[in-house]
Short mmCIF file of C-alpha atoms in Angstrom, two decimals:
data_model
loop_
_atom_site.label_atom_id
_atom_site.label_comp_id
_atom_site.label_asym_id
_atom_site.label_seq_id
_atom_site.Cartn_x
_atom_site.Cartn_y
_atom_site.Cartn_z
CA MET A 1 81.89 71.20 106.01
CA LYS A 2 78.50 70.31 104.57
CA LYS A 3 76.89 71.14 107.88
CA LEU A 4 78.65 74.52 107.92
CA ASN A 5 77.59 75.22 104.36
CA ASP A 6 74.00 74.26 105.14
CA PHE A 7 74.05 76.51 108.19
CA LEU A 8 75.37 79.43 106.14
CA SER A 9 72.91 78.89 103.28
CA LYS A 10 70.04 78.68 105.75
CA ASN A 11 71.14 81.89 107.50
CA ALA A 12 71.72 83.92 104.34
CA GLN A 13 69.45 86.89 103.81
CA GLY A 14 69.47 87.10 100.05
CA ASP A 15 73.17 86.43 99.56
CA LEU A 16 74.26 88.27 102.71
CA ILE A 17 75.49 86.66 105.91
CA SER A 18 75.18 88.87 108.98
CA TRP A 19 78.07 89.29 111.39
CA GLN A 20 75.97 87.66 114.06
CA ALA A 21 75.47 84.55 111.89
CA GLN A 22 79.21 84.50 111.13
CA ILE A 23 80.00 84.49 114.85
CA GLN A 24 77.36 81.85 115.52
CA ALA A 25 78.81 79.61 112.78
CA ALA A 26 82.31 79.97 114.26
CA GLU A 27 81.06 79.01 117.72
CA GLU A 28 78.84 76.18 116.57
CA PHE A 29 81.44 74.52 114.35
CA GLY A 30 84.53 75.36 116.42
CA LEU A 31 86.10 77.43 113.64
CA SER A 32 87.82 80.79 113.51
CA LEU A 33 85.96 83.78 112.06
CA HIS A 34 88.63 83.72 109.35
CA ASP A 35 87.69 80.14 108.39
CA VAL A 36 83.98 80.95 108.39
CA GLU A 37 84.57 83.98 106.17
CA LYS A 38 86.36 81.79 103.68
CA ALA A 39 83.45 79.33 103.66
CA ILE A 40 80.94 82.17 103.16
CA LEU A 41 82.81 83.64 100.20
CA THR A 42 83.46 80.22 98.68
CA LEU A 43 79.69 79.64 98.66
CA ASN A 44 79.44 82.91 96.69
CA LEU A 45 77.73 84.51 99.68
CA LEU A 46 78.88 87.84 101.08
CA PRO A 47 79.56 88.82 104.68
CA ALA A 48 77.08 91.67 105.19
CA ARG A 49 79.88 94.02 106.29
CA TYR A 50 81.07 94.15 102.66
CA GLN A 51 77.70 94.98 101.09
CA ARG A 52 78.74 98.55 100.30
CA ASN A 53 81.83 97.26 98.49
CA ARG A 54 79.52 95.55 96.12
CA GLN A 55 79.26 97.61 92.97
CA THR A 56 83.04 98.05 93.10
CA ILE A 57 84.15 94.62 94.31
CA SER A 58 82.20 91.49 93.32
CA THR A 59 81.84 88.53 95.68
CA ALA A 60 84.40 86.59 93.60
CA ASP A 61 86.80 89.54 93.98
CA GLN A 62 86.04 89.73 97.69
CA LEU A 63 87.24 86.11 97.91
CA LYS A 64 90.44 87.05 96.05
CA LEU A 65 91.06 89.85 98.56
CA PHE A 66 90.34 87.49 101.43
CA GLU A 67 92.91 84.99 100.12
CA SER A 68 95.55 87.71 99.69
CA LYS A 69 98.49 88.32 101.98
CA VAL A 70 99.74 91.89 102.18
CA ALA A 71 102.84 93.02 104.09
CA VAL A 72 102.82 96.58 105.44
CA ILE A 73 106.35 97.75 106.19
CA GLY A 74 105.99 100.41 108.86
CA CYS A 75 102.98 100.94 111.14
CA GLY A 76 103.33 104.70 111.64
CA GLY A 77 101.70 107.53 109.66
CA LEU A 78 101.17 105.72 106.36
CA GLY A 79 101.09 102.17 107.75
CA GLY A 80 98.32 102.88 110.26
CA TYR A 81 95.90 104.12 107.60
CA ILE A 82 96.95 101.39 105.15
CA ILE A 83 96.26 98.66 107.72
CA GLU A 84 92.93 100.26 108.67
CA GLU A 85 91.79 100.37 105.04
CA LEU A 86 93.08 96.91 104.10
CA SER A 87 91.17 95.36 106.98
CA ARG A 88 87.93 97.19 106.12
CA LEU A 89 88.42 96.20 102.49
CA GLY A 90 88.58 92.55 103.55
CA VAL A 91 92.18 91.58 102.77
CA GLY A 92 92.46 88.26 104.60
CA THR A 93 96.01 88.39 105.95
CA ILE A 94 98.06 91.45 106.89
CA LYS A 95 101.64 91.26 108.10
CA ALA A 96 102.32 94.44 110.09
CA ILE A 97 106.03 95.16 110.57
CA ASP A 98 107.47 97.90 112.78
CA PRO A 99 110.18 97.85 115.46
CA ASP A 100 108.99 100.98 117.29
CA VAL A 101 106.73 101.90 120.17
CA PHE A 102 104.39 104.92 120.11
CA GLU A 103 105.71 108.25 121.28
CA GLU A 104 103.84 111.47 122.00
CA HIS A 105 104.92 113.08 118.71
CA ASN A 106 103.07 110.32 116.81
CA LEU A 107 99.68 111.50 118.12
CA ASN A 108 99.37 114.28 115.51
CA ARG A 109 98.95 111.87 112.60
CA GLN A 110 99.32 108.16 113.32
CA VAL A 111 95.84 106.68 113.39
CA LEU A 112 96.93 103.68 115.48
CA CYS A 113 98.46 105.94 118.15
CA ARG A 114 96.33 106.82 121.17
CA VAL A 115 97.06 108.33 124.54
CA SER A 116 96.37 104.91 126.05
CA ASN A 117 98.99 103.05 124.00
CA LEU A 118 101.95 105.44 124.28
CA GLY A 119 105.05 103.34 124.91
CA LYS A 120 103.41 100.27 123.34
CA SER A 121 104.37 98.41 120.16
CA LYS A 122 103.05 99.83 116.88
CA ALA A 123 102.86 96.37 115.28
CA ARG A 124 100.85 95.06 118.22
CA ALA A 125 98.55 98.13 118.05
CA ALA A 126 97.83 97.20 114.43
CA GLU A 127 96.70 93.77 115.54
CA VAL A 128 94.49 95.22 118.30
CA ARG A 129 92.90 97.76 115.94
CA VAL A 130 92.15 95.24 113.19
CA HIS A 131 90.64 92.89 115.74
CA GLU A 132 88.27 95.71 116.75
CA ILE A 133 87.25 96.41 113.14
CA ASN A 134 87.33 93.03 111.39
CA PRO A 135 88.24 89.98 113.49
CA ALA A 136 87.98 87.76 110.39
CA VAL A 137 91.24 89.33 109.17
CA LYS A 138 94.44 87.64 110.31
CA VAL A 139 97.14 90.07 111.45
CA ILE A 140 100.71 88.91 111.89
CA PRO A 141 102.43 91.58 113.99
CA ILE A 142 106.23 91.69 113.74
CA LYS A 143 108.00 93.96 116.23
CA ASP A 144 111.23 94.12 114.32
CA ALA A 145 112.92 96.39 111.79
CA PHE A 146 112.71 95.28 108.18
CA SER A 147 116.26 94.77 106.90
CA ARG A 148 118.40 93.14 104.25
CA GLN A 149 119.00 90.32 106.74
CA ASN A 150 115.40 89.39 107.58
CA GLY A 151 113.61 90.72 104.47
CA LEU A 152 113.50 87.51 102.45
CA LYS A 153 112.01 85.59 105.33
CA LEU A 154 109.52 88.33 106.27
CA LEU A 155 108.12 88.53 102.74
CA GLU A 156 107.81 84.79 102.20
CA GLY A 157 104.34 83.97 100.82
CA ILE A 158 103.36 87.64 100.52
CA ASN A 159 101.42 88.73 97.40
CA ILE A 160 102.11 92.47 97.52
CA VAL A 161 104.00 94.87 99.78
CA ALA A 162 103.03 98.35 101.02
CA ASP A 163 105.95 100.71 101.61
CA ALA A 164 105.18 102.73 104.74
CA LEU A 165 108.80 103.21 105.78
CA ASP A 166 110.28 106.41 107.15
CA ASN A 167 113.72 106.41 105.58
CA VAL A 168 115.40 106.06 102.19
CA PRO A 169 118.05 103.33 102.73
CA THR A 170 115.60 100.75 104.15
CA ARG A 171 113.20 101.59 101.31
CA ILE A 172 115.91 100.77 98.78
CA ASP A 173 116.65 97.48 100.55
CA LEU A 174 112.93 96.69 100.51
CA ALA A 175 112.68 97.50 96.80
CA ARG A 176 115.64 95.22 96.00
CA ILE A 177 114.17 92.34 97.99
CA CYS A 178 110.77 92.78 96.31
CA GLU A 179 112.55 92.70 92.93
CA PHE A 180 114.36 89.51 93.92
CA LEU A 181 111.14 87.84 95.12
CA GLU A 182 109.20 89.24 92.14
CA ILE A 183 106.59 90.83 94.39
CA PRO A 184 104.97 94.15 93.42
CA LEU A 185 105.75 97.00 95.81
CA VAL A 186 103.41 99.94 96.29
CA HIS A 187 105.57 102.90 97.25
CA GLY A 188 104.30 105.88 99.19
CA THR A 189 106.16 108.53 101.10
CA ILE A 190 105.36 111.84 102.73
CA GLY A 191 106.93 115.07 103.95
CA GLY A 192 105.05 118.18 105.07
CA TRP A 193 102.43 119.14 102.45
CA TYR A 194 103.93 116.73 99.93
CA GLY A 195 103.76 113.07 99.06
CA GLN A 196 104.39 110.66 96.25
CA VAL A 197 102.99 107.29 95.15
CA THR A 198 103.99 104.72 92.59
CA THR A 199 103.93 100.94 92.12
CA GLN A 200 107.11 99.05 91.36
CA TRP A 201 106.45 95.90 89.33
CA PRO A 202 109.09 93.19 89.19
CA GLY A 203 111.94 93.97 86.81
CA GLU A 204 111.23 97.71 86.65
CA GLY A 205 113.53 98.96 89.42
CA THR A 206 111.33 102.03 89.93
CA ILE A 207 112.32 102.82 93.51
CA GLN A 208 116.04 102.67 92.80
CA LYS A 209 115.52 105.03 89.89
CA ILE A 210 113.63 107.50 92.08
CA TYR A 211 116.31 107.56 94.77
CA ARG A 212 119.42 106.97 92.67
CA ASP A 213 120.74 110.49 93.31
CA CYS A 214 119.66 110.61 96.94
CA ALA A 215 122.53 110.13 99.36
CA GLU A 216 120.43 111.25 102.33
CA THR A 217 118.54 109.08 104.80
CA LYS A 218 115.62 111.51 105.03
CA GLY A 219 113.94 113.92 102.63
CA VAL A 220 112.00 117.16 103.11
CA GLU A 221 110.20 115.62 106.12
CA ARG A 222 113.39 116.16 108.12
CA THR A 223 112.57 119.86 108.34
CA LEU A 224 108.83 119.89 107.51
CA GLY A 225 107.63 117.04 109.72
CA ASN A 226 104.30 115.45 108.79
CA PRO A 227 100.83 116.88 109.50
CA ALA A 228 97.63 114.80 109.96
CA PHE A 229 96.27 114.84 106.42
CA THR A 230 99.29 113.92 104.30
CA PRO A 231 99.60 110.28 105.45
CA ALA A 232 95.84 109.74 105.10
CA VAL A 233 95.88 110.88 101.45
CA ILE A 234 98.98 108.97 100.38
CA ALA A 235 98.00 105.82 102.32
CA SER A 236 94.60 105.76 100.61
CA LEU A 237 96.20 106.03 97.18
CA GLU A 238 98.52 103.15 98.12
CA VAL A 239 95.57 100.99 99.17
CA ALA A 240 93.77 101.71 95.89
CA GLU A 241 96.92 100.55 94.05
CA ILE A 242 97.10 97.40 96.21
CA CYS A 243 93.41 96.61 95.66
CA LYS A 244 93.73 96.96 91.87
CA ALA A 245 96.91 94.88 91.75
CA LEU A 246 95.33 92.08 93.80
CA LEU A 247 92.23 92.07 91.60
CA ASP A 248 94.09 92.72 88.35
CA GLN A 249 91.82 95.65 87.55
CA GLY A 250 92.21 99.21 86.33
CA THR A 251 95.46 100.95 85.49
CA SER A 252 98.41 100.76 87.86
CA LEU A 253 100.86 103.60 88.52
CA ARG A 254 103.37 101.57 86.58
CA GLN A 255 106.58 103.41 85.64
CA ARG A 256 104.84 106.62 86.59
CA MET A 257 104.69 108.40 89.90
CA LEU A 258 102.17 110.86 91.27
CA PHE A 259 103.77 113.79 93.08
CA ILE A 260 101.16 115.45 95.25
CA ASN A 261 101.47 119.00 96.54
CA MET A 262 98.71 119.73 99.02
CA LEU A 263 99.93 123.27 99.68
CA ASP A 264 99.15 124.42 96.13
CA MET A 265 96.78 121.49 95.42
CA GLU A 266 98.69 120.22 92.43
CA ILE A 267 99.13 116.63 91.29
CA ASP A 268 101.89 115.95 88.77
CA GLU A 269 102.45 112.68 86.98
CA ILE A 270 106.10 111.83 86.37
CA GLN A 271 107.36 109.10 84.06
CA ILE A 272 109.92 106.86 85.79
CA CYS A 273 111.49 104.78 83.02
CA MET B 1 119.21 129.41 74.36
CA ARG B 2 115.93 129.57 76.32
CA VAL B 3 115.20 126.95 78.96
CA THR B 4 112.12 126.67 81.17
CA VAL B 5 112.65 125.59 84.78
CA LYS B 6 109.84 124.26 86.95
CA LEU B 7 110.42 123.79 90.67
CA PHE B 8 108.42 121.50 92.93
CA ALA B 9 107.51 121.40 96.61
CA THR B 10 110.03 123.06 98.95
CA LEU B 11 112.32 124.13 96.10
CA ARG B 12 109.74 126.87 95.31
CA GLN B 13 110.22 128.59 98.64
CA GLU B 14 111.76 132.02 98.07
CA ARG B 15 112.31 131.09 94.41
CA PHE B 16 109.54 130.52 91.84
CA ASP B 17 107.14 127.88 90.51
CA ILE B 18 108.12 128.24 86.88
CA ASP B 19 110.50 130.59 85.07
CA THR B 20 112.41 130.87 81.80
CA PHE B 21 116.14 131.55 81.55
CA ASP B 22 118.53 132.64 78.79
CA LEU B 23 121.51 130.33 79.13
CA ALA B 24 124.81 129.75 77.37
CA GLU B 25 125.16 126.76 75.05
CA ASN B 26 126.29 123.54 76.77
CA THR B 27 124.73 124.49 80.10
CA THR B 28 123.97 121.40 82.20
CA VAL B 29 121.18 120.77 84.70
CA GLY B 30 123.84 120.94 87.44
CA ASP B 31 124.74 124.48 86.30
CA ILE B 32 121.12 125.56 86.75
CA VAL B 33 120.89 123.98 90.21
CA THR B 34 124.03 125.88 91.20
CA LYS B 35 122.79 129.12 89.63
CA LEU B 36 119.56 128.86 91.64
CA GLY B 37 121.55 128.36 94.86
CA ILE B 38 119.93 125.02 95.61
CA PRO B 39 122.10 122.86 97.91
CA ARG B 40 123.18 119.64 96.23
CA ASN B 41 121.25 117.32 98.57
CA GLU B 42 117.97 119.20 98.03
CA VAL B 43 117.43 118.02 94.43
CA THR B 44 117.25 114.30 93.77
CA LEU B 45 114.74 113.91 90.96
CA ILE B 46 115.47 115.66 87.68
CA PHE B 47 113.45 115.61 84.47
CA VAL B 48 114.22 117.20 81.13
CA ASN B 49 111.23 117.35 78.77
CA GLY B 50 109.51 114.79 80.99
CA ARG B 51 112.37 112.29 80.77
CA HIS B 52 114.38 111.20 83.79
CA ALA B 53 117.72 113.05 83.65
CA ASP B 54 120.61 113.96 85.94
CA ARG B 55 122.94 116.85 86.73
CA THR B 56 125.24 116.13 83.83
CA THR B 57 122.45 116.30 81.23
CA ARG B 58 123.25 119.04 78.67
CA LEU B 59 120.38 121.31 77.77
CA ALA B 60 119.20 122.52 74.37
CA ASP B 61 117.12 125.50 73.30
CA GLY B 62 113.46 125.04 74.25
CA ASP B 63 114.12 122.38 76.91
CA SER B 64 111.97 122.17 79.99
CA VAL B 65 113.62 121.17 83.29
CA ALA B 66 111.71 119.91 86.36
CA LEU B 67 113.42 119.64 89.75
CA PHE B 68 112.06 117.75 92.77
CA PRO B 69 113.38 117.44 96.33
CA PRO B 70 113.60 114.02 98.00
CA VAL B 71 110.63 112.87 100.07
CA GLY B 72 111.25 109.98 102.45
CA GLY B 73 108.86 110.05 105.41
CA GLY B 74 106.17 107.58 106.36
#
């Protein structure tokens, strides 16, 4: 460990460690890039890839993000962008859960979907993509549907959950399990020009309140579908909520939901108490 | 009594964004939804004066009602 620390200190430019030095350290000391990143941040040095995070996220906060485990439930429209942004942000461990494979109708909006991976697992595509962007991030791909039966096990050890599901009943199951495990849940959902975001904190039952009068499996997306821009907007708002919750900064969308109408460009804040 | 109704998202189509109605005393939110011809499953979030309400909520003069459709995609 001392040798690794000496190597890193010697190779720091200012307090930055280049990607090349990170790779070299991993090879020289037989460690994973994940382990080396932890050592860098623990020394209060910063992997150079995060230097533009800096005025927003301190090195100490970057370490907090690195030590965080985030579960993303669904790797489709919302989930793809959420996973992309979490990995660029430097969240250390991402559990990517989705039972499906890519189909042609996903190409209009799902950032993980490419012509070359049609028919392939969405969860696996998340792992491949993150490895291309930030190999220091650990991805745990789960090609299975989140359910009441496996939920407790899937969310074991997770700090916060991103809702990127495509139906109401599973979302309610997820919200109940997050309540039980006392894990915050960042909720996002989309349909056509519209989307909504909120964060359910333990004990607040926000998601059940939102859907208490909804007997349907789907919402307006059943008829409107989902264009390219809606998931990108809502996913980004979800990631901002996740980042703040992990760093205990700013003001969460707690007991309030943003309802976003991109057709008329209106954002309404709704109290969910 | 006068009640303001604000519709969101798809509920606006072929209706209105915001409008004011003269209604009989004891009118409920459910009565308004019916009057506007909105199918039951198309409204799942209801607010009266910014507070979470439901179909059975009775309205008073000057109330403001907001109706949202369900959104569930990802």
